[in-house]
Amino acid sequence: MKRALKKIMETTVAAGLLAVSPRRYRARQHFQRMDQDGDYREAYLMTMRARGYRAAKAGAAGAPWSNSSRSADGEILIDLPTMRNRSRELVRDDSLGSGIINTFAVNWVGAGMMAQANTGDPDKNNRLEAVWRDRRNTLSPADDLTHGESQRLIARKVLEDGEVLRKAVFSADEPVWFETIEADRLATPIGRTSDPRIRSGVERDDAGRPVAYWILDAPPNDVFLGGSPAGFKSTRFSAEFVRHLKFTDRPGQTRGVPMCHAILQDLRDLDLLLLASLKRTQIAACMAGFIRSDVAIEDMAEVTAQKYGYVLDQPIEPGMLFRLYPGENIETLIPNFPTPELGPFVIMIARRIGAALGVTWQVILKDFSQSTYSSARTDLLETRQTYRILQTWLIEKDLNWEWSTVMADARLRGDRRLADVLDDELGMVRWIPPGWQWVDPEKEAAAAEIELRIGTMTLRDLCAQKGTDWEEVQDQRLQEELREILKRQELGLPEKPQPEPTTKAISGNGRKPIELDADIFVERGGNHGREN
């Protein structure tokens, strides 16, 4: 009887806990099974010991080395959901984590990379670009994004989740468009887990090449599905129509890991440090104290503030005095954490984060207050190498494919502008990444002028550095010059004199004047501060 009553009570408690807090219910079920099921307990502990990434461990601070010798997938696939969720949490809730992703996305794609046809035939180039202009902002209708916005979305998801999929959608009624798919939907279908060719949703052939991707029809944890099985139904898509965008660090790696996986703990520690410092400051700004009494209290569970005699009948104000009972005194809470030492510690953690991401700590904190011209320029040049690698990766992995797919689809639909364009010419495109402002416009403009004059740089290269189209710049400049000539003739003004090449010496701060050519090539070569 007692056993049956106990069972009924446990069932009632479990049902109530499930209704109030499903998360606590699952945790309770887990620990009960750990106590009662030896096989389950051993399997769980073996899985925990198999963790390969520190970012996915609980209590990672001071954790011993894992000494793993497993394959890339053996280390990644178990830890990936945990790392991805923690990365999303930091990007969503942590100001520094969100700032890092935004900084990378802005410098990586900015407003969007611009396409420039590169067939060698100006007429064909103009027609190809006209087709692209008509289509580029309608390629992501599911998310209602322009092409620049879709590029930023891809960049953010690759940085935050470690991977994202871009799928071409064809239909007879409308031109081709592209769907951006989160990594959660790439999963092995139910009933195919024993198939050795399919691993984590990626199907490979005997040579190990991806031939298809199994994509869930809906996100697996979508709370708006209402119990629909759509989140568990997969569809197979040929690799010809899908691009799996991820960074590969090891041979045989099936899935990508978040870019911040090595710094998740650093970001978390820094967030906790700043939170603790904020709490200390808040406590220091308020009256915080404890009333200490020598009076014995037999039953602490029955004592309340009202029964003990401490109920304030008026709000606390500066300068107030309170009467204490005999045998009592007040002890104030004075935190001893040295706030002035917080700055160097934050910079130290920012250096660790920057080293892992390939950027400087000034970029991480957006703080250039301690930088000189030479150090700031060195930092930016070093950081831009990382951005250029990301830009080249996105162009070769996705953007060239999107351009070729759009052009082939347009020609199949009878676009007369592409009637005489050869198959090879459909994919001839050059992408112009976002440009960066010069650190010292006078010196760098003079350096660019010299390189144009001696032939080591072209107008196309210079405009690409600024994120502009050289043909548009040249056409606009010639139109302005022609208009100025005609306007001067109309007003009877003399012709505008041609500017002379820059040959003046430049004086730096506290430096003697030196020849321009030597100064420029000293700066461009990275030998900052050298005098001639």
Coordinates of C-alpha atoms in Angstrom, one line a residue:
M1 CA 0.0 0.0 0.0
K2 CA 2.8 2.4 1.0
R3 CA 4.7 1.5 -2.2
A4 CA 1.6 2.2 -4.4
L5 CA 0.9 5.5 -2.6
K6 CA 4.6 6.5 -3.1
K7 CA 4.3 5.7 -6.8
I8 CA 1.2 7.8 -7.2
M9 CA 2.8 10.7 -5.4
E10 CA 5.9 10.4 -7.6
T11 CA 3.8 10.3 -10.7
T12 CA 1.8 13.4 -9.6
V13 CA 4.9 15.3 -8.7
A14 CA 6.5 14.4 -12.1
A15 CA 3.3 15.5 -14.0
G16 CA 3.2 18.8 -12.1
L17 CA 6.9 19.4 -12.7
L18 CA 6.5 18.7 -16.4
A19 CA 3.7 21.2 -16.7
V20 CA 5.6 23.9 -14.7
S21 CA 9.2 23.4 -15.8
P22 CA 9.9 20.9 -18.6
R23 CA 13.6 21.5 -18.3
R24 CA 13.7 20.5 -14.6
Y25 CA 11.5 17.5 -15.4
R26 CA 14.0 16.2 -18.0
A27 CA 16.9 16.8 -15.6
R28 CA 15.0 14.9 -12.8
Q29 CA 14.4 12.0 -15.2
H30 CA 18.0 12.0 -16.2
F31 CA 19.3 11.7 -12.7
Q32 CA 16.8 9.1 -11.7
R33 CA 17.9 7.0 -14.7
M34 CA 21.5 7.6 -13.7
D35 CA 20.8 6.0 -10.3
Q36 CA 18.7 3.1 -11.6
D37 CA 20.1 2.1 -15.0
G38 CA 23.8 1.1 -15.0
D39 CA 24.1 0.8 -18.8
Y40 CA 22.6 4.3 -19.2
R41 CA 25.0 5.7 -16.6
E42 CA 28.1 4.1 -18.2
A43 CA 27.1 5.3 -21.7
Y44 CA 26.6 8.8 -20.5
L45 CA 29.9 8.9 -18.6
M46 CA 31.7 7.5 -21.6
T47 CA 30.1 10.3 -23.8
M48 CA 31.2 12.9 -21.4
R49 CA 34.8 11.6 -21.3
A50 CA 34.8 11.7 -25.1
R51 CA 34.3 15.4 -25.2
G52 CA 37.1 16.8 -27.5
Y53 CA 36.5 20.6 -27.3
R54 CA 37.1 22.6 -24.1
A55 CA 34.4 25.0 -25.1
A56 CA 31.8 22.2 -24.7
K57 CA 32.9 21.0 -21.3
A58 CA 31.2 21.9 -18.1
G59 CA 33.5 23.6 -15.6
A60 CA 36.2 24.0 -18.2
A61 CA 38.4 26.2 -16.1
G62 CA 41.4 24.2 -14.9
A63 CA 40.2 21.1 -16.8
P64 CA 43.0 18.5 -17.6
W65 CA 44.1 17.8 -21.2
S66 CA 41.8 15.4 -23.0
N67 CA 44.7 13.8 -25.0
S68 CA 42.3 12.9 -27.8
S69 CA 43.5 11.1 -30.9
R70 CA 40.2 10.7 -32.6
S71 CA 39.2 11.8 -36.1
A72 CA 37.8 15.3 -36.8
D73 CA 34.2 14.1 -36.8
G74 CA 34.9 12.1 -33.6
E75 CA 35.7 15.3 -31.8
I76 CA 33.3 17.6 -33.5
L77 CA 30.0 15.9 -34.0
I78 CA 29.3 15.2 -30.3
D79 CA 30.3 18.7 -29.1
L80 CA 28.9 20.7 -32.0
P81 CA 25.3 21.3 -30.7
T82 CA 26.7 22.5 -27.3
M83 CA 29.3 24.8 -28.9
R84 CA 26.8 26.2 -31.4
N85 CA 24.2 27.0 -28.7
R86 CA 26.8 28.6 -26.5
S87 CA 28.1 30.6 -29.4
R88 CA 24.6 31.8 -30.2
E89 CA 24.0 32.7 -26.6
L90 CA 27.1 34.9 -26.4
V91 CA 26.3 36.6 -29.7
R92 CA 22.7 37.2 -28.6
D93 CA 23.4 38.3 -25.0
D94 CA 27.0 39.3 -24.7
S95 CA 27.9 42.8 -25.9
L96 CA 31.5 41.9 -26.8
G97 CA 30.5 38.7 -28.6
S98 CA 27.9 40.5 -30.6
G99 CA 30.4 43.3 -31.4
I100 CA 33.0 40.8 -32.7
I101 CA 30.5 39.2 -35.1
N102 CA 29.3 42.6 -36.3
T103 CA 32.9 43.9 -36.8
F104 CA 33.8 40.8 -38.9
A105 CA 30.6 41.0 -40.9
V106 CA 31.0 44.7 -41.7
N107 CA 34.7 44.3 -42.7
W108 CA 34.1 41.0 -44.5
V109 CA 31.1 41.9 -46.8
G110 CA 30.0 45.4 -45.7
A111 CA 27.1 46.5 -47.8
G112 CA 27.7 43.6 -50.1
M113 CA 30.4 42.6 -52.7
M114 CA 29.8 44.1 -56.1
A115 CA 29.9 41.9 -59.2
Q116 CA 31.8 42.9 -62.4
A117 CA 31.6 40.7 -65.5
N118 CA 35.1 39.8 -66.8
T119 CA 34.7 38.3 -70.2
G120 CA 37.1 40.7 -72.0
D121 CA 34.3 41.9 -74.2
P122 CA 32.9 45.3 -73.0
D123 CA 29.5 44.7 -74.7
K124 CA 29.0 41.3 -73.2
N125 CA 30.2 42.6 -69.8
N126 CA 27.5 45.3 -69.9
R127 CA 24.8 42.8 -70.8
L128 CA 25.8 40.3 -68.1
E129 CA 25.9 43.0 -65.5
A130 CA 22.5 44.3 -66.7
V131 CA 21.0 40.8 -66.1
W132 CA 22.6 40.7 -62.7
R133 CA 21.2 44.1 -61.7
D134 CA 17.7 42.9 -62.6
R135 CA 18.0 39.8 -60.5
R136 CA 20.4 40.4 -57.6
N137 CA 17.9 41.8 -55.1
T138 CA 15.3 39.1 -55.7
L139 CA 17.5 36.1 -55.0
S140 CA 16.4 35.6 -51.3
P141 CA 12.6 36.0 -51.3
A142 CA 12.1 33.6 -48.3
D143 CA 14.0 36.0 -46.0
D144 CA 13.1 39.2 -48.1
L145 CA 16.8 40.2 -48.4
T146 CA 18.8 42.0 -50.9
H147 CA 21.9 40.3 -52.2
G148 CA 24.1 42.5 -49.9
E149 CA 21.9 41.5 -46.9
S150 CA 22.1 37.8 -47.8
Q151 CA 25.9 38.1 -47.9
R152 CA 25.9 39.5 -44.4
L153 CA 23.6 36.8 -43.2
I154 CA 25.8 34.1 -44.6
A155 CA 28.9 35.7 -43.0
R156 CA 27.2 36.0 -39.6
K157 CA 26.0 32.4 -39.6
V158 CA 29.4 31.0 -40.6
L159 CA 31.0 33.0 -37.8
E160 CA 28.4 32.2 -35.2
D161 CA 27.4 28.6 -36.1
G162 CA 30.4 27.5 -38.0
E163 CA 28.5 26.6 -41.1
V164 CA 25.4 27.5 -43.2
L165 CA 23.8 26.1 -46.4
R166 CA 22.9 27.9 -49.5
K167 CA 20.4 26.0 -51.7
A168 CA 19.3 26.9 -55.3
V169 CA 15.5 26.6 -55.8
F170 CA 14.3 26.0 -59.4
S171 CA 10.7 26.1 -60.6
A172 CA 9.0 26.5 -64.0
D173 CA 7.0 29.5 -62.8
E174 CA 9.8 31.8 -61.5
P175 CA 13.5 32.4 -62.0
V176 CA 16.0 30.6 -59.8
W177 CA 16.4 31.9 -56.2
F178 CA 18.4 30.8 -53.2
E179 CA 17.4 29.6 -49.7
T180 CA 19.7 30.2 -46.7
I181 CA 19.5 27.2 -44.3
E182 CA 20.7 27.0 -40.8
A183 CA 23.0 24.2 -39.7
D184 CA 20.4 22.7 -37.4
R185 CA 18.4 21.4 -40.3
L186 CA 21.3 19.4 -41.8
A187 CA 20.8 16.0 -40.1
T188 CA 20.8 12.3 -40.9
P189 CA 17.2 11.2 -41.5
I190 CA 15.4 8.8 -39.1
G191 CA 16.0 5.3 -40.3
R192 CA 19.2 6.0 -42.1
T193 CA 21.6 6.4 -39.1
S194 CA 23.2 3.0 -39.8
D195 CA 24.1 4.0 -43.4
P196 CA 27.9 4.5 -43.4
R197 CA 27.6 6.9 -46.4
I198 CA 25.6 9.4 -44.4
R199 CA 27.2 11.3 -41.5
S200 CA 25.4 14.1 -39.8
G201 CA 23.2 14.7 -42.8
V202 CA 26.1 14.7 -45.4
E203 CA 26.0 11.8 -47.9
R204 CA 29.4 10.9 -49.5
D205 CA 30.4 8.5 -52.3
D206 CA 33.0 5.8 -52.0
A207 CA 35.8 8.4 -52.5
G208 CA 34.5 10.6 -49.7
R209 CA 33.1 13.3 -51.9
P210 CA 29.8 14.9 -50.8
V211 CA 27.1 13.9 -53.3
A212 CA 23.9 15.0 -51.4
Y213 CA 22.6 16.7 -48.3
W214 CA 19.7 15.6 -46.1
I215 CA 17.9 18.7 -44.9
L216 CA 15.0 18.7 -42.4
D217 CA 11.8 20.3 -43.8
A218 CA 11.7 22.6 -40.7
P219 CA 14.0 23.4 -37.8
P220 CA 14.0 20.5 -35.3
N221 CA 13.2 22.6 -32.2
D222 CA 10.7 25.1 -33.7
V223 CA 8.1 25.9 -31.0
F224 CA 5.6 27.0 -33.6
L225 CA 5.3 23.5 -35.3
G226 CA 2.6 22.5 -32.8
G227 CA 3.7 18.9 -32.7
S228 CA 4.0 18.6 -36.5
P229 CA 6.5 16.0 -37.7
A230 CA 7.8 18.4 -40.3
G231 CA 10.8 19.0 -38.0
F232 CA 11.8 15.4 -38.3
K233 CA 11.2 14.8 -42.0
S234 CA 14.2 15.1 -44.3
T235 CA 14.6 15.7 -48.0
R236 CA 17.6 14.7 -50.1
F237 CA 19.1 17.4 -52.2
S238 CA 21.9 16.8 -54.7
A239 CA 25.2 18.5 -54.0
E240 CA 24.9 20.2 -57.4
F241 CA 22.2 22.5 -56.0
V242 CA 23.6 23.1 -52.5
R243 CA 26.7 24.8 -51.1
H244 CA 27.7 23.8 -47.6
L245 CA 29.7 26.8 -46.4
K246 CA 32.1 25.9 -43.6
F247 CA 35.7 26.3 -42.6
T248 CA 37.6 23.0 -42.8
D249 CA 40.5 22.7 -40.3
R250 CA 41.1 18.9 -40.6
P251 CA 40.9 16.3 -43.4
G252 CA 37.6 14.4 -43.4
Q253 CA 35.8 17.1 -41.4
T254 CA 32.1 16.8 -42.2
R255 CA 30.7 19.8 -40.2
G256 CA 32.0 23.3 -39.3
V257 CA 32.6 24.6 -35.9
P258 CA 31.8 28.2 -34.7
M259 CA 34.7 30.6 -35.3
C260 CA 34.6 31.6 -31.6
H261 CA 34.9 28.0 -30.2
A262 CA 38.4 28.5 -28.8
I263 CA 37.4 31.8 -27.0
L264 CA 33.9 30.9 -25.7
Q265 CA 35.3 30.5 -22.2
D266 CA 37.3 33.7 -22.4
L267 CA 34.3 35.7 -23.5
R268 CA 32.3 34.1 -20.7
D269 CA 35.0 34.9 -18.1
L270 CA 35.2 38.5 -19.3
D271 CA 31.5 38.9 -19.1
L272 CA 31.4 37.5 -15.5
L273 CA 34.3 39.7 -14.6
L274 CA 32.6 42.9 -15.8
L275 CA 29.4 41.8 -14.1
A276 CA 31.2 41.3 -10.8
S277 CA 32.8 44.7 -11.2
L278 CA 29.5 46.3 -11.9
K279 CA 27.9 44.6 -8.8
R280 CA 30.8 45.9 -6.7
T281 CA 30.3 49.4 -7.9
Q282 CA 26.6 49.2 -7.2
I283 CA 27.2 47.9 -3.7
A284 CA 29.7 50.6 -3.1
A285 CA 27.2 53.2 -4.2
C286 CA 24.6 52.0 -1.7
M287 CA 24.4 51.5 2.0
A288 CA 25.1 47.8 2.5
G289 CA 25.5 46.3 6.0
F290 CA 24.6 43.5 8.3
I291 CA 23.1 43.7 11.8
R292 CA 25.0 41.4 14.1
S293 CA 23.4 40.2 17.3
D294 CA 24.6 38.1 20.3
V295 CA 21.0 37.0 21.0
A296 CA 20.5 33.2 20.4
I297 CA 17.8 32.2 18.0
E298 CA 16.7 28.6 18.4
D299 CA 14.6 28.1 15.3
M300 CA 16.0 30.1 12.3
A301 CA 13.2 28.7 10.0
E302 CA 10.5 30.5 12.0
V303 CA 12.3 33.9 12.1
T304 CA 11.1 36.6 9.8
A305 CA 12.0 40.2 9.6
Q306 CA 8.7 41.2 11.2
K307 CA 9.0 38.7 14.1
Y308 CA 12.6 39.7 14.7
G309 CA 11.6 43.3 15.0
Y310 CA 13.1 44.9 11.9
V311 CA 10.4 46.3 9.8
L312 CA 11.1 49.8 8.4
D313 CA 8.1 52.1 8.6
Q314 CA 9.8 54.7 6.4
P315 CA 12.0 54.7 3.3
I316 CA 15.8 54.8 3.7
E317 CA 17.3 58.2 3.2
P318 CA 20.8 59.7 3.5
G319 CA 21.7 60.7 7.1
M320 CA 19.1 58.5 8.8
L321 CA 19.9 56.9 12.2
F322 CA 18.4 53.6 13.5
R323 CA 18.1 52.4 17.1
L324 CA 19.6 49.0 17.7
Y325 CA 18.6 46.5 20.3
P326 CA 21.1 45.7 23.2
G327 CA 23.9 43.5 22.1
E328 CA 23.7 44.4 18.4
N329 CA 26.1 46.3 16.1
I330 CA 26.3 47.0 12.4
E331 CA 29.0 45.6 10.1
T332 CA 29.3 47.2 6.6
L333 CA 30.1 45.3 3.4
I334 CA 33.2 46.7 1.7
P335 CA 34.3 44.8 -1.4
N336 CA 38.0 44.6 -1.7
F337 CA 38.3 44.0 -5.5
P338 CA 40.7 46.7 -7.0
T339 CA 38.7 48.3 -9.8
P340 CA 41.7 50.2 -11.2
E341 CA 43.3 46.8 -12.1
L342 CA 40.3 45.9 -14.3
G343 CA 41.5 47.7 -17.4
P344 CA 44.8 45.7 -17.9
F345 CA 43.0 42.4 -17.2
V346 CA 40.3 43.2 -19.8
I347 CA 43.1 44.0 -22.3
M348 CA 44.9 40.8 -21.5
I349 CA 41.7 38.7 -22.3
A350 CA 41.1 40.8 -25.4
R351 CA 44.6 39.9 -26.6
R352 CA 43.8 36.2 -26.2
I353 CA 40.6 36.6 -28.1
G354 CA 42.3 38.6 -30.9
A355 CA 45.1 36.1 -31.2
A356 CA 42.5 33.3 -31.8
L357 CA 40.6 35.3 -34.4
G358 CA 43.5 36.8 -36.2
V359 CA 42.9 40.4 -35.3
T360 CA 44.3 42.8 -32.8
W361 CA 42.9 43.5 -29.3
Q362 CA 42.2 47.1 -30.4
V363 CA 39.8 45.7 -33.0
I364 CA 38.2 43.5 -30.4
L365 CA 37.5 46.3 -28.0
K366 CA 37.2 49.1 -30.6
D367 CA 39.7 51.1 -28.7
F368 CA 42.5 52.9 -30.6
S369 CA 43.1 55.5 -27.9
Q370 CA 46.6 54.0 -27.2
S371 CA 47.7 53.7 -30.8
T372 CA 50.1 55.8 -32.7
Y373 CA 49.9 56.2 -36.5
S374 CA 52.5 53.5 -37.2
S375 CA 51.0 51.0 -34.7
A376 CA 47.4 51.7 -35.9
R377 CA 48.4 51.2 -39.5
T378 CA 50.3 48.0 -38.7
D379 CA 47.3 46.7 -36.7
L380 CA 44.9 47.5 -39.5
L381 CA 47.1 46.0 -42.2
E382 CA 47.5 42.8 -40.2
T383 CA 43.8 42.6 -39.5
R384 CA 42.8 43.2 -43.1
Q385 CA 44.8 40.1 -44.2
T386 CA 42.3 38.1 -42.2
Y387 CA 39.3 39.9 -43.8
R388 CA 40.8 39.3 -47.3
I389 CA 41.1 35.6 -46.7
L390 CA 37.4 35.5 -45.7
Q391 CA 36.4 37.5 -48.7
T392 CA 38.3 35.2 -51.1
W393 CA 36.7 32.2 -49.4
L394 CA 33.2 33.5 -49.8
I395 CA 33.8 34.4 -53.4
E396 CA 35.2 31.0 -54.4
K397 CA 32.8 29.0 -52.3
D398 CA 29.5 30.7 -53.0
L399 CA 29.3 34.0 -55.0
N400 CA 30.8 32.7 -58.2
W401 CA 28.4 29.7 -58.1
E402 CA 25.4 32.1 -57.5
W403 CA 26.4 34.3 -60.5
S404 CA 26.9 31.3 -62.8
T405 CA 23.6 29.7 -61.7
V406 CA 21.6 33.0 -62.3
M407 CA 23.2 33.5 -65.7
A408 CA 22.6 30.0 -66.9
D409 CA 19.0 30.1 -65.7
A410 CA 18.4 33.5 -67.4
R411 CA 19.7 32.1 -70.7
L412 CA 17.6 29.0 -70.4
R413 CA 14.5 31.3 -69.9
G414 CA 15.3 33.0 -73.2
D415 CA 16.9 36.3 -72.1
R416 CA 18.1 37.7 -75.4
R417 CA 20.9 39.7 -73.7
L418 CA 22.7 36.4 -73.2
A419 CA 22.0 34.7 -76.5
D420 CA 25.5 35.0 -77.9
V421 CA 27.4 34.5 -74.5
L422 CA 29.4 31.3 -74.5
D423 CA 29.1 28.8 -71.6
D424 CA 32.5 29.6 -70.3
E425 CA 31.8 33.3 -70.3
L426 CA 28.7 32.9 -68.1
G427 CA 31.0 32.3 -65.1
M428 CA 33.5 35.0 -65.8
V429 CA 33.0 37.5 -63.0
R430 CA 35.1 39.5 -60.7
W431 CA 33.8 40.5 -57.2
I432 CA 34.7 43.8 -55.6
P433 CA 34.9 43.6 -51.8
P434 CA 34.1 46.6 -49.6
G435 CA 37.0 49.1 -49.5
W436 CA 38.7 50.5 -46.4
Q437 CA 39.5 54.1 -45.7
W438 CA 43.2 55.1 -45.8
V439 CA 44.8 55.7 -42.4
D440 CA 46.9 58.6 -43.7
P441 CA 45.1 59.8 -46.9
E442 CA 48.0 62.2 -48.0
K443 CA 50.7 59.6 -47.8
E444 CA 48.8 56.7 -49.1
A445 CA 47.3 58.8 -52.0
A446 CA 50.9 59.9 -52.9
A447 CA 52.0 56.2 -52.8
A448 CA 49.2 55.2 -55.0
E449 CA 50.1 57.9 -57.5
I450 CA 53.7 56.7 -57.7
E451 CA 52.6 53.1 -58.2
L452 CA 50.2 54.1 -61.0
R453 CA 53.0 56.1 -62.6
I454 CA 55.6 53.3 -62.5
G455 CA 53.1 50.6 -63.5
T456 CA 53.0 48.4 -60.3
M457 CA 49.3 49.2 -59.8
T458 CA 46.4 49.7 -62.2
L459 CA 43.3 51.9 -61.8
R460 CA 41.3 48.7 -61.4
D461 CA 43.4 47.6 -58.4
L462 CA 43.3 51.0 -56.8
C463 CA 39.5 51.3 -57.2
A464 CA 39.1 47.7 -55.8
Q465 CA 41.0 48.8 -52.7
K466 CA 38.4 51.6 -52.2
G467 CA 35.5 49.3 -53.0
T468 CA 34.5 51.0 -56.2
D469 CA 34.1 50.0 -59.9
W470 CA 37.0 51.3 -61.9
E471 CA 34.9 51.7 -65.1
E472 CA 32.3 53.7 -63.3
V473 CA 35.0 55.9 -61.7
Q474 CA 36.7 56.4 -65.1
D475 CA 33.4 57.2 -66.9
Q476 CA 32.3 59.6 -64.2
R477 CA 35.7 61.4 -64.1
L478 CA 35.8 61.8 -67.9
Q479 CA 32.2 63.1 -67.9
E480 CA 33.1 65.7 -65.3
E481 CA 36.2 66.8 -67.2
L482 CA 34.2 67.1 -70.4
R483 CA 31.5 69.1 -68.7
E484 CA 34.1 71.4 -67.1
I485 CA 35.8 72.0 -70.5
L486 CA 32.4 72.8 -72.2
K487 CA 31.4 75.1 -69.3
R488 CA 34.7 77.0 -69.4
Q489 CA 34.3 77.5 -73.1
E490 CA 30.7 78.7 -72.6
L491 CA 31.8 81.2 -70.0
G492 CA 35.0 82.3 -71.8
L493 CA 37.3 81.0 -69.1
P494 CA 40.8 79.7 -69.8
E495 CA 41.5 76.0 -69.8
K496 CA 42.2 74.4 -66.5
P497 CA 45.9 73.8 -65.9
Q498 CA 47.0 70.2 -65.5
P499 CA 48.1 69.3 -62.0
E500 CA 51.8 68.4 -61.5
P501 CA 52.8 65.1 -60.0
T502 CA 53.4 65.2 -56.2
T503 CA 57.1 65.8 -55.6
K504 CA 57.0 67.8 -52.4
A505 CA 58.7 66.5 -49.3
I506 CA 56.5 65.5 -46.4
S507 CA 57.3 66.4 -42.8
G508 CA 56.1 64.0 -40.2
N509 CA 55.4 64.9 -36.5
G510 CA 58.8 65.7 -35.1
R511 CA 60.6 64.3 -38.2
K512 CA 62.9 66.1 -40.6
P513 CA 61.7 66.5 -44.2
I514 CA 62.5 63.4 -46.3
E515 CA 62.0 62.6 -49.9
L516 CA 58.5 61.4 -50.7
D517 CA 59.5 58.3 -52.5
A518 CA 61.7 57.0 -49.7
D519 CA 59.1 57.9 -47.1
I520 CA 56.3 56.2 -48.9
F521 CA 58.1 53.0 -49.5
V522 CA 59.3 53.0 -45.9
E523 CA 55.7 53.2 -44.8
R524 CA 54.4 50.7 -47.3
G525 CA 57.1 48.2 -46.5
G526 CA 56.3 48.2 -42.8
N527 CA 59.6 49.7 -41.6
H528 CA 57.8 52.3 -39.6
G529 CA 59.7 55.2 -38.0
R530 CA 62.9 54.8 -40.1
E531 CA 64.5 58.1 -41.1
N532 CA 66.8 58.7 -44.0

